[in-house]
Every structure is written in structure tokens, then in C-alpha cells.
Amino acid sequence: MTDLAAKARTLLDLHRAPELLVLANAWDVVSARAVAAVDGTRAIATPSHGIAATFGYEDGEQIPLDLHLDMVARIASGVSLPVTMDMEAGYGDAGETTRRAIAAGAVGGNLEDALKPLEESVAAVEASLRAARDAGVPDFVLNARTDAFVRAPQGQPVEETLAEAVRRAKAYLEVGAPVVFIPRLAQREHVEAVVSELGRGVVTLISIPGVSLPARELEQLGVARLSTGPFTQRVALTALQDATAELLAGGVLPPGTRALN
């Protein structure tokens, strides 16, 4: 576990640095290698949605965990950078799933709360962190995710949603999670409010096309990390579909296409 422990420490340091850690999610080995080859890439994140879609499954723990972990292991062995896995809600056992993620080569992982009772969600965070310590990877970067925005009741005032996100995030930080993930937190004033409550360097966000602030602005606001979830896969699929449409219309493939595999 020495190599994994060192990679985990590297990944943790990247989160704690003043510079924003930008992670373009990769869903298989070739996409991971394409991302890793870009100057400035310092780690690789895997999306549960993207990996599930690769095998024809819906997101939300519909893909068998063994198959999910197999792809993560292939990615981790296919690149030299630290890899963090989207563990979804822990597949019913956050500790065991963390142990298996580490065995697959991951040195960090997202763990979503699905807005379960806070006590239950905190226990899952604690179980994940404990499993990482027991596996000899104490610096495993658990990105404790709250679905306060994703699962907010329709019509709920945004102030209540923000308050719930902060309440849950604080609870996860208090039991040792190094960073907290708040998907769909996007508006500048909301990001500023959350960072003000939680501190700089602990909030992680997802970049949503046409919605999110630019990475450079999020860095200025004190966000620790920006990932892309399923959206990088959608960028690739959009390019594929558009190229197919161009060919079927009598055209040619994009002339700037590079040999990346």
C-alpha cells in the first residue's frame, strides 16, 4: 500500500493547495490516458454515470459493483496519476466499498448522502474513513457529497436548501472528511455563502455546461476542486454524433481530429 498511500497524500495535497484542482472525469482507459496527456492534469476522477453508461446501465448503483470496480482498476493501472472513484452512495456498505475501491487502485472517492437522515450519513462517512485507515491509506480523499440541492423538495426556498447543505457539509467535515461536494451549487452568491460558512479549500463542485462559473473564478472564490461528472463523456458523445451527422449529410470527418489512441 506504500504507493497508494503516497498517491493519496499527493491527491490530498492537491486539494489543500491554493490553486483549484480541476478534474476532467474519464470513464475508461483511453479517455483517462487522453486526459492524463493534457499539460496540467494532476489527477483523474471517474464518474459513476459515465462508467455505468459505458456498459449500458443507468446511474444510481444500477451497474454491478464488481463491473464498476473492474473499470476503475483498469483506469488506475492505465495511468500513473492518482485516481479518485465515484462510489455513489456506497452500495449499501460505505466501508466495504471504500476498501474495495482502494484495492482497485483508487486513492479518493465521492460518497453521496442521498439526503438520508444525517446521523446515518455521518456514520457512512466515518465508516469510509475508518476503512481507508485500516487499508493503510489514511490520506484517502473522501469527497463527502450532500444532495441537498439535487434532492431539494420542489418549491423549497433556496435559503433552506443552502442551510441544509451547510449543515450536512459541516457534519462531514467534523468527522474527518477532508472535502465536501455540493452538486448543483452554481450561482456566485450561493458559492460565496457556502465558502464563507465552511472555509476556503474544502468545497468541491461540478462544472455544468452553460450554468457553472469559469474555473478561474471558482478558484478566486476559494473552491478546492472542480470536476466534470458525466459532462466530459457528453462532450465526447456530442462530437461523435455531430461527426456522424456531417458524414451522413455528405461531408467529412473534422480535419483537426488527432490520433489520441
PDB file of C-alpha atoms in Angstrom:
ATOM      1  CA  MET A   1       0.000   0.000   0.000  1.00  0.00           C
ATOM      2  CA  THR A   2       3.040   2.301   0.080  1.00  0.00           C
ATOM      3  CA  ASP A   3       2.476   3.555  -3.475  1.00  0.00           C
ATOM      4  CA  LEU A   4      -1.248   4.066  -2.879  1.00  0.00           C
ATOM      5  CA  ALA A   5      -0.593   5.867   0.402  1.00  0.00           C
ATOM      6  CA  ALA A   6       1.826   8.211  -1.388  1.00  0.00           C
ATOM      7  CA  LYS A   7      -0.659   8.854  -4.195  1.00  0.00           C
ATOM      8  CA  ALA A   8      -3.374   9.564  -1.634  1.00  0.00           C
ATOM      9  CA  ARG A   9      -1.115  12.090   0.072  1.00  0.00           C
ATOM     10  CA  THR A  10      -0.418  13.720  -3.290  1.00  0.00           C
ATOM     11  CA  LEU A  11      -4.130  13.929  -4.045  1.00  0.00           C
ATOM     12  CA  LEU A  12      -4.848  15.377  -0.611  1.00  0.00           C
ATOM     13  CA  ASP A  13      -2.129  17.993  -1.069  1.00  0.00           C
ATOM     14  CA  LEU A  14      -3.651  18.965  -4.422  1.00  0.00           C
ATOM     15  CA  HIS A  15      -6.953  19.650  -2.668  1.00  0.00           C
ATOM     16  CA  ARG A  16      -5.262  21.712   0.024  1.00  0.00           C
ATOM     17  CA  ALA A  17      -3.231  23.828  -2.389  1.00  0.00           C
ATOM     18  CA  PRO A  18      -4.450  27.381  -3.064  1.00  0.00           C
ATOM     19  CA  GLU A  19      -4.836  26.525  -6.756  1.00  0.00           C
ATOM     20  CA  LEU A  20      -8.114  24.984  -7.885  1.00  0.00           C
ATOM     21  CA  LEU A  21      -7.820  21.269  -8.651  1.00  0.00           C
ATOM     22  CA  VAL A  22      -9.555  20.674 -11.989  1.00  0.00           C
ATOM     23  CA  LEU A  23     -10.538  17.086 -12.761  1.00  0.00           C
ATOM     24  CA  ALA A  24     -11.890  16.185 -16.195  1.00  0.00           C
ATOM     25  CA  ASN A  25     -13.664  12.903 -15.487  1.00  0.00           C
ATOM     26  CA  ALA A  26     -12.638   9.842 -17.517  1.00  0.00           C
ATOM     27  CA  TRP A  27     -14.830   6.766 -17.961  1.00  0.00           C
ATOM     28  CA  ASP A  28     -12.436   4.202 -19.466  1.00  0.00           C
ATOM     29  CA  VAL A  29      -8.720   3.685 -20.041  1.00  0.00           C
ATOM     30  CA  VAL A  30      -8.440   5.520 -23.354  1.00  0.00           C
ATOM     31  CA  SER A  31     -10.315   8.572 -22.064  1.00  0.00           C
ATOM     32  CA  ALA A  32      -8.182   8.551 -18.892  1.00  0.00           C
ATOM     33  CA  ARG A  33      -4.997   8.470 -20.947  1.00  0.00           C
ATOM     34  CA  ALA A  34      -6.251  11.274 -23.182  1.00  0.00           C
ATOM     35  CA  VAL A  35      -6.979  13.423 -20.132  1.00  0.00           C
ATOM     36  CA  ALA A  36      -3.704  12.499 -18.410  1.00  0.00           C
ATOM     37  CA  ALA A  37      -1.753  13.608 -21.502  1.00  0.00           C
ATOM     38  CA  VAL A  38      -3.035  17.178 -21.205  1.00  0.00           C
ATOM     39  CA  ASP A  39      -0.471  19.507 -19.666  1.00  0.00           C
ATOM     40  CA  GLY A  40      -1.594  20.493 -16.181  1.00  0.00           C
ATOM     41  CA  THR A  41      -3.621  17.359 -15.425  1.00  0.00           C
ATOM     42  CA  ARG A  42      -2.675  16.267 -11.930  1.00  0.00           C
ATOM     43  CA  ALA A  43      -5.218  13.550 -11.114  1.00  0.00           C
ATOM     44  CA  ILE A  44      -8.017  11.514 -12.699  1.00  0.00           C
ATOM     45  CA  ALA A  45     -11.613  11.289 -11.499  1.00  0.00           C
ATOM     46  CA  THR A  46     -14.050   8.623 -12.635  1.00  0.00           C
ATOM     47  CA  PRO A  47     -17.803   9.263 -12.992  1.00  0.00           C
ATOM     48  CA  SER A  48     -20.297   6.638 -11.867  1.00  0.00           C
ATOM     49  CA  HIS A  49     -22.726   7.866 -14.517  1.00  0.00           C
ATOM     50  CA  GLY A  50     -20.151   7.639 -17.294  1.00  0.00           C
ATOM     51  CA  ILE A  51     -18.914   4.177 -16.359  1.00  0.00           C
ATOM     52  CA  ALA A  52     -22.459   2.887 -15.970  1.00  0.00           C
ATOM     53  CA  ALA A  53     -23.431   4.321 -19.359  1.00  0.00           C
ATOM     54  CA  THR A  54     -20.387   2.687 -20.966  1.00  0.00           C
ATOM     55  CA  PHE A  55     -21.828  -0.698 -20.041  1.00  0.00           C
ATOM     56  CA  GLY A  56     -25.448   0.187 -20.793  1.00  0.00           C
ATOM     57  CA  TYR A  57     -26.630   0.801 -17.228  1.00  0.00           C
ATOM     58  CA  GLU A  58     -28.468   3.730 -15.688  1.00  0.00           C
ATOM     59  CA  ASP A  59     -26.731   5.723 -12.952  1.00  0.00           C
ATOM     60  CA  GLY A  60     -27.597   5.202  -9.294  1.00  0.00           C
ATOM     61  CA  GLU A  61     -25.852   1.925  -8.379  1.00  0.00           C
ATOM     62  CA  GLN A  62     -27.525   0.075 -11.245  1.00  0.00           C
ATOM     63  CA  ILE A  63     -24.185  -1.144 -12.585  1.00  0.00           C
ATOM     64  CA  PRO A  64     -22.901  -4.161 -10.592  1.00  0.00           C
ATOM     65  CA  LEU A  65     -20.200  -3.054  -8.192  1.00  0.00           C
ATOM     66  CA  ASP A  66     -17.787  -5.711  -9.462  1.00  0.00           C
ATOM     67  CA  LEU A  67     -18.059  -4.328 -13.001  1.00  0.00           C
ATOM     68  CA  HIS A  68     -17.758  -0.737 -11.775  1.00  0.00           C
ATOM     69  CA  LEU A  69     -14.638  -1.580  -9.772  1.00  0.00           C
ATOM     70  CA  ASP A  70     -13.118  -3.506 -12.662  1.00  0.00           C
ATOM     71  CA  MET A  71     -13.196  -0.382 -14.827  1.00  0.00           C
ATOM     72  CA  VAL A  72     -11.762   1.752 -12.025  1.00  0.00           C
ATOM     73  CA  ALA A  73      -8.949  -0.780 -11.608  1.00  0.00           C
ATOM     74  CA  ARG A  74      -8.230  -0.689 -15.348  1.00  0.00           C
ATOM     75  CA  ILE A  75      -8.090   3.100 -15.285  1.00  0.00           C
ATOM     76  CA  ALA A  76      -5.881   3.192 -12.173  1.00  0.00           C
ATOM     77  CA  SER A  77      -3.432   0.736 -13.718  1.00  0.00           C
ATOM     78  CA  GLY A  78      -3.528   2.551 -17.067  1.00  0.00           C
ATOM     79  CA  VAL A  79      -2.310   5.928 -15.780  1.00  0.00           C
ATOM     80  CA  SER A  80       0.348   6.998 -13.299  1.00  0.00           C
ATOM     81  CA  LEU A  81      -1.704   9.793 -11.716  1.00  0.00           C
ATOM     82  CA  PRO A  82      -3.818   9.500  -8.553  1.00  0.00           C
ATOM     83  CA  VAL A  83      -7.330   8.236  -9.293  1.00  0.00           C
ATOM     84  CA  THR A  84     -10.479   9.071  -7.358  1.00  0.00           C
ATOM     85  CA  MET A  85     -13.642   6.998  -7.797  1.00  0.00           C
ATOM     86  CA  ASP A  86     -17.293   7.961  -7.617  1.00  0.00           C
ATOM     87  CA  MET A  87     -18.528   5.394  -5.090  1.00  0.00           C
ATOM     88  CA  GLU A  88     -22.120   6.651  -5.385  1.00  0.00           C
ATOM     89  CA  ALA A  89     -23.876   6.076  -2.042  1.00  0.00           C
ATOM     90  CA  GLY A  90     -21.555   3.253  -1.051  1.00  0.00           C
ATOM     91  CA  TYR A  91     -23.524   0.349  -2.497  1.00  0.00           C
ATOM     92  CA  GLY A  92     -25.076  -0.388   0.887  1.00  0.00           C
ATOM     93  CA  ASP A  93     -21.753  -0.589   2.760  1.00  0.00           C
ATOM     94  CA  ALA A  94     -19.596   2.514   2.557  1.00  0.00           C
ATOM     95  CA  GLY A  95     -16.722   0.955   4.456  1.00  0.00           C
ATOM     96  CA  GLU A  96     -16.505  -2.186   2.362  1.00  0.00           C
ATOM     97  CA  THR A  97     -16.902  -0.269  -0.889  1.00  0.00           C
ATOM     98  CA  THR A  98     -14.079   2.057   0.153  1.00  0.00           C
ATOM     99  CA  ARG A  99     -11.886  -0.933   0.965  1.00  0.00           C
ATOM    100  CA  ARG A 100     -12.587  -2.414  -2.462  1.00  0.00           C
ATOM    101  CA  ALA A 101     -12.044   0.925  -4.209  1.00  0.00           C
ATOM    102  CA  ILE A 102      -8.593   1.157  -2.617  1.00  0.00           C
ATOM    103  CA  ALA A 103      -7.849  -2.433  -3.635  1.00  0.00           C
ATOM    104  CA  ALA A 104      -8.741  -1.380  -7.194  1.00  0.00           C
ATOM    105  CA  GLY A 105      -6.197   1.438  -7.019  1.00  0.00           C
ATOM    106  CA  ALA A 106      -8.344   4.442  -6.081  1.00  0.00           C
ATOM    107  CA  VAL A 107      -6.945   6.879  -3.519  1.00  0.00           C
ATOM    108  CA  GLY A 108     -10.037   9.039  -3.182  1.00  0.00           C
ATOM    109  CA  GLY A 109     -13.765   8.695  -3.598  1.00  0.00           C
ATOM    110  CA  ASN A 110     -17.070  10.509  -3.701  1.00  0.00           C
ATOM    111  CA  LEU A 111     -19.720   9.316  -1.265  1.00  0.00           C
ATOM    112  CA  GLU A 112     -23.209  10.754  -1.647  1.00  0.00           C
ATOM    113  CA  ASP A 113     -25.704  11.044   1.197  1.00  0.00           C
ATOM    114  CA  ALA A 114     -28.911  10.830  -0.906  1.00  0.00           C
ATOM    115  CA  LEU A 115     -30.368  13.085   1.814  1.00  0.00           C
ATOM    116  CA  LYS A 116     -30.659  10.156   4.194  1.00  0.00           C
ATOM    117  CA  PRO A 117     -31.006  11.021   7.899  1.00  0.00           C
ATOM    118  CA  LEU A 118     -27.928  12.967   8.914  1.00  0.00           C
ATOM    119  CA  GLU A 119     -26.875  10.500  11.616  1.00  0.00           C
ATOM    120  CA  GLU A 120     -26.892   7.678   9.059  1.00  0.00           C
ATOM    121  CA  SER A 121     -24.955   9.757   6.537  1.00  0.00           C
ATOM    122  CA  VAL A 122     -22.325  10.742   9.096  1.00  0.00           C
ATOM    123  CA  ALA A 123     -21.913   7.081  10.047  1.00  0.00           C
ATOM    124  CA  ALA A 124     -21.268   6.209   6.393  1.00  0.00           C
ATOM    125  CA  VAL A 125     -18.579   8.896   6.162  1.00  0.00           C
ATOM    126  CA  GLU A 126     -16.963   7.588   9.330  1.00  0.00           C
ATOM    127  CA  ALA A 127     -17.085   4.004   8.032  1.00  0.00           C
ATOM    128  CA  SER A 128     -15.385   5.030   4.788  1.00  0.00           C
ATOM    129  CA  LEU A 129     -12.621   6.914   6.567  1.00  0.00           C
ATOM    130  CA  ARG A 130     -12.086   4.047   9.006  1.00  0.00           C
ATOM    131  CA  ALA A 131     -11.840   1.533   6.154  1.00  0.00           C
ATOM    132  CA  ALA A 132      -9.215   3.689   4.454  1.00  0.00           C
ATOM    133  CA  ARG A 133      -7.123   3.877   7.626  1.00  0.00           C
ATOM    134  CA  ASP A 134      -7.411   0.128   8.103  1.00  0.00           C
ATOM    135  CA  ALA A 135      -6.272  -0.379   4.498  1.00  0.00           C
ATOM    136  CA  GLY A 136      -3.126   1.651   5.144  1.00  0.00           C
ATOM    137  CA  VAL A 137      -4.277   4.716   3.179  1.00  0.00           C
ATOM    138  CA  PRO A 138      -5.031   7.276   5.921  1.00  0.00           C
ATOM    139  CA  ASP A 139      -4.963  10.204   3.483  1.00  0.00           C
ATOM    140  CA  PHE A 140      -7.693   8.724   1.265  1.00  0.00           C
ATOM    141  CA  VAL A 141      -9.513  11.787  -0.074  1.00  0.00           C
ATOM    142  CA  LEU A 142     -13.139  11.216   0.796  1.00  0.00           C
ATOM    143  CA  ASN A 143     -15.230  13.763  -1.064  1.00  0.00           C
ATOM    144  CA  ALA A 144     -18.345  13.665   1.105  1.00  0.00           C
ATOM    145  CA  ARG A 145     -21.257  14.647  -1.108  1.00  0.00           C
ATOM    146  CA  THR A 146     -24.508  16.149   0.061  1.00  0.00           C
ATOM    147  CA  ASP A 147     -27.526  16.011  -2.219  1.00  0.00           C
ATOM    148  CA  ALA A 148     -29.152  18.999  -0.562  1.00  0.00           C
ATOM    149  CA  PHE A 149     -29.542  20.710  -3.950  1.00  0.00           C
ATOM    150  CA  VAL A 150     -30.019  17.584  -6.067  1.00  0.00           C
ATOM    151  CA  ARG A 151     -32.885  16.300  -3.928  1.00  0.00           C
ATOM    152  CA  ALA A 152     -34.302  19.571  -2.625  1.00  0.00           C
ATOM    153  CA  PRO A 153     -38.128  19.437  -2.441  1.00  0.00           C
ATOM    154  CA  GLN A 154     -39.779  21.267  -5.298  1.00  0.00           C
ATOM    155  CA  GLY A 155     -40.540  24.839  -4.311  1.00  0.00           C
ATOM    156  CA  GLN A 156     -38.241  24.834  -1.277  1.00  0.00           C
ATOM    157  CA  PRO A 157     -36.727  28.306  -0.743  1.00  0.00           C
ATOM    158  CA  VAL A 158     -33.088  28.369  -1.776  1.00  0.00           C
ATOM    159  CA  GLU A 159     -32.145  29.715   1.658  1.00  0.00           C
ATOM    160  CA  GLU A 160     -33.384  26.470   3.216  1.00  0.00           C
ATOM    161  CA  THR A 161     -31.502  24.407   0.674  1.00  0.00           C
ATOM    162  CA  LEU A 162     -28.301  26.330   1.377  1.00  0.00           C
ATOM    163  CA  ALA A 163     -28.763  25.913   5.113  1.00  0.00           C
ATOM    164  CA  GLU A 164     -29.248  22.154   4.757  1.00  0.00           C
ATOM    165  CA  ALA A 165     -26.201  21.858   2.511  1.00  0.00           C
ATOM    166  CA  VAL A 166     -24.065  23.718   5.045  1.00  0.00           C
ATOM    167  CA  ARG A 167     -25.459  21.719   7.977  1.00  0.00           C
ATOM    168  CA  ARG A 168     -24.605  18.414   6.334  1.00  0.00           C
ATOM    169  CA  ALA A 169     -21.255  19.556   4.983  1.00  0.00           C
ATOM    170  CA  LYS A 170     -20.171  20.767   8.425  1.00  0.00           C
ATOM    171  CA  ALA A 171     -21.124  17.410   9.939  1.00  0.00           C
ATOM    172  CA  TYR A 172     -18.998  15.514   7.406  1.00  0.00           C
ATOM    173  CA  LEU A 173     -16.037  17.826   7.873  1.00  0.00           C
ATOM    174  CA  GLU A 174     -16.293  17.488  11.645  1.00  0.00           C
ATOM    175  CA  VAL A 175     -15.860  13.697  11.491  1.00  0.00           C
ATOM    176  CA  GLY A 176     -12.832  13.930   9.228  1.00  0.00           C
ATOM    177  CA  ALA A 177     -13.898  14.258   5.605  1.00  0.00           C
ATOM    178  CA  PRO A 178     -11.223  16.454   4.001  1.00  0.00           C
ATOM    179  CA  VAL A 179     -13.571  17.950   1.401  1.00  0.00           C
ATOM    180  CA  VAL A 180     -17.299  18.155   0.741  1.00  0.00           C
ATOM    181  CA  PHE A 181     -19.075  18.007  -2.608  1.00  0.00           C
ATOM    182  CA  ILE A 182     -22.224  20.042  -3.272  1.00  0.00           C
ATOM    183  CA  PRO A 183     -23.507  19.319  -6.793  1.00  0.00           C
ATOM    184  CA  ARG A 184     -25.758  21.949  -8.403  1.00  0.00           C
ATOM    185  CA  LEU A 185     -24.337  24.681  -6.216  1.00  0.00           C
ATOM    186  CA  ALA A 186     -23.621  27.109  -9.039  1.00  0.00           C
ATOM    187  CA  GLN A 187     -24.693  30.714  -8.539  1.00  0.00           C
ATOM    188  CA  ARG A 188     -21.914  33.043  -7.472  1.00  0.00           C
ATOM    189  CA  GLU A 189     -23.686  34.361  -4.372  1.00  0.00           C
ATOM    190  CA  HIS A 190     -24.522  30.836  -3.262  1.00  0.00           C
ATOM    191  CA  VAL A 191     -20.944  29.633  -3.728  1.00  0.00           C
ATOM    192  CA  GLU A 192     -19.689  32.658  -1.816  1.00  0.00           C
ATOM    193  CA  ALA A 193     -22.141  31.986   1.030  1.00  0.00           C
ATOM    194  CA  VAL A 194     -21.164  28.333   1.360  1.00  0.00           C
ATOM    195  CA  VAL A 195     -17.417  29.014   1.237  1.00  0.00           C
ATOM    196  CA  SER A 196     -17.922  31.734   3.842  1.00  0.00           C
ATOM    197  CA  GLU A 197     -19.608  29.188   6.146  1.00  0.00           C
ATOM    198  CA  LEU A 198     -17.286  26.234   5.539  1.00  0.00           C
ATOM    199  CA  GLY A 199     -13.965  27.897   4.745  1.00  0.00           C
ATOM    200  CA  ARG A 200     -11.735  28.050   1.701  1.00  0.00           C
ATOM    201  CA  GLY A 201     -10.253  24.874   0.293  1.00  0.00           C
ATOM    202  CA  VAL A 202     -12.913  22.379   1.355  1.00  0.00           C
ATOM    203  CA  VAL A 203     -15.785  22.813  -1.129  1.00  0.00           C
ATOM    204  CA  THR A 204     -15.832  20.822  -4.363  1.00  0.00           C
ATOM    205  CA  LEU A 205     -18.183  21.474  -7.265  1.00  0.00           C
ATOM    206  CA  ILE A 206     -19.162  20.084 -10.652  1.00  0.00           C
ATOM    207  CA  SER A 207     -18.886  22.085 -13.868  1.00  0.00           C
ATOM    208  CA  ILE A 208     -22.259  22.178 -15.632  1.00  0.00           C
ATOM    209  CA  PRO A 209     -22.288  23.402 -19.250  1.00  0.00           C
ATOM    210  CA  GLY A 210     -23.980  26.770 -19.574  1.00  0.00           C
ATOM    211  CA  VAL A 211     -24.542  27.064 -15.827  1.00  0.00           C
ATOM    212  CA  SER A 212     -21.328  26.992 -13.805  1.00  0.00           C
ATOM    213  CA  LEU A 213     -18.863  29.798 -13.242  1.00  0.00           C
ATOM    214  CA  PRO A 214     -15.491  29.582 -15.036  1.00  0.00           C
ATOM    215  CA  ALA A 215     -12.794  27.625 -13.239  1.00  0.00           C
ATOM    216  CA  ARG A 216     -10.621  30.721 -12.718  1.00  0.00           C
ATOM    217  CA  GLU A 217     -13.467  32.470 -10.882  1.00  0.00           C
ATOM    218  CA  LEU A 218     -14.174  29.467  -8.671  1.00  0.00           C
ATOM    219  CA  GLU A 219     -10.501  29.419  -7.706  1.00  0.00           C
ATOM    220  CA  GLN A 220     -10.756  33.067  -6.675  1.00  0.00           C
ATOM    221  CA  LEU A 221     -13.822  32.234  -4.565  1.00  0.00           C
ATOM    222  CA  GLY A 222     -11.904  29.573  -2.611  1.00  0.00           C
ATOM    223  CA  VAL A 223     -13.322  26.395  -4.139  1.00  0.00           C
ATOM    224  CA  ALA A 224     -10.955  23.441  -3.713  1.00  0.00           C
ATOM    225  CA  ARG A 225     -11.872  21.271  -6.674  1.00  0.00           C
ATOM    226  CA  LEU A 226     -13.894  21.304  -9.865  1.00  0.00           C
ATOM    227  CA  SER A 227     -14.825  18.065 -11.618  1.00  0.00           C
ATOM    228  CA  THR A 228     -16.989  17.319 -14.630  1.00  0.00           C
ATOM    229  CA  GLY A 229     -19.045  14.248 -13.750  1.00  0.00           C
ATOM    230  CA  PRO A 230     -20.760  12.838 -16.855  1.00  0.00           C
ATOM    231  CA  PHE A 231     -20.324  16.017 -18.863  1.00  0.00           C
ATOM    232  CA  THR A 232     -16.917  15.211 -20.397  1.00  0.00           C
ATOM    233  CA  GLN A 233     -18.383  11.982 -21.730  1.00  0.00           C
ATOM    234  CA  ARG A 234     -21.269  14.003 -23.146  1.00  0.00           C
ATOM    235  CA  VAL A 235     -18.770  16.346 -24.810  1.00  0.00           C
ATOM    236  CA  ALA A 236     -17.197  13.311 -26.496  1.00  0.00           C
ATOM    237  CA  LEU A 237     -20.544  11.826 -27.484  1.00  0.00           C
ATOM    238  CA  THR A 238     -21.714  15.170 -28.848  1.00  0.00           C
ATOM    239  CA  ALA A 239     -18.620  15.321 -31.058  1.00  0.00           C
ATOM    240  CA  LEU A 240     -19.233  11.736 -32.208  1.00  0.00           C
ATOM    241  CA  GLN A 241     -22.871  12.352 -33.024  1.00  0.00           C
ATOM    242  CA  ASP A 242     -22.119  15.630 -34.816  1.00  0.00           C
ATOM    243  CA  ALA A 243     -19.366  13.988 -36.867  1.00  0.00           C
ATOM    244  CA  THR A 244     -21.726  11.167 -37.809  1.00  0.00           C
ATOM    245  CA  ALA A 245     -24.380  13.646 -38.879  1.00  0.00           C
ATOM    246  CA  GLU A 246     -21.835  15.516 -41.003  1.00  0.00           C
ATOM    247  CA  LEU A 247     -20.784  12.314 -42.765  1.00  0.00           C
ATOM    248  CA  LEU A 248     -24.382  11.253 -43.386  1.00  0.00           C
ATOM    249  CA  ALA A 249     -25.024  14.694 -44.854  1.00  0.00           C
ATOM    250  CA  GLY A 250     -22.277  14.098 -47.388  1.00  0.00           C
ATOM    251  CA  GLY A 251     -19.393  15.738 -45.554  1.00  0.00           C
ATOM    252  CA  VAL A 252     -16.119  14.659 -43.978  1.00  0.00           C
ATOM    253  CA  LEU A 253     -14.746  13.963 -40.527  1.00  0.00           C
ATOM    254  CA  PRO A 254     -13.380  17.005 -38.636  1.00  0.00           C
ATOM    255  CA  PRO A 255      -9.985  17.889 -40.175  1.00  0.00           C
ATOM    256  CA  GLY A 256      -8.471  18.658 -36.767  1.00  0.00           C
ATOM    257  CA  THR A 257      -9.005  15.113 -35.475  1.00  0.00           C
ATOM    258  CA  ARG A 258      -5.911  13.912 -33.615  1.00  0.00           C
ATOM    259  CA  ALA A 259      -4.562  10.370 -33.191  1.00  0.00           C
ATOM    260  CA  LEU A 260      -5.044  10.045 -29.427  1.00  0.00           C
ATOM    261  CA  ASN A 261      -5.265   6.260 -29.355  1.00  0.00           C
TER     262      ASN A 261
END
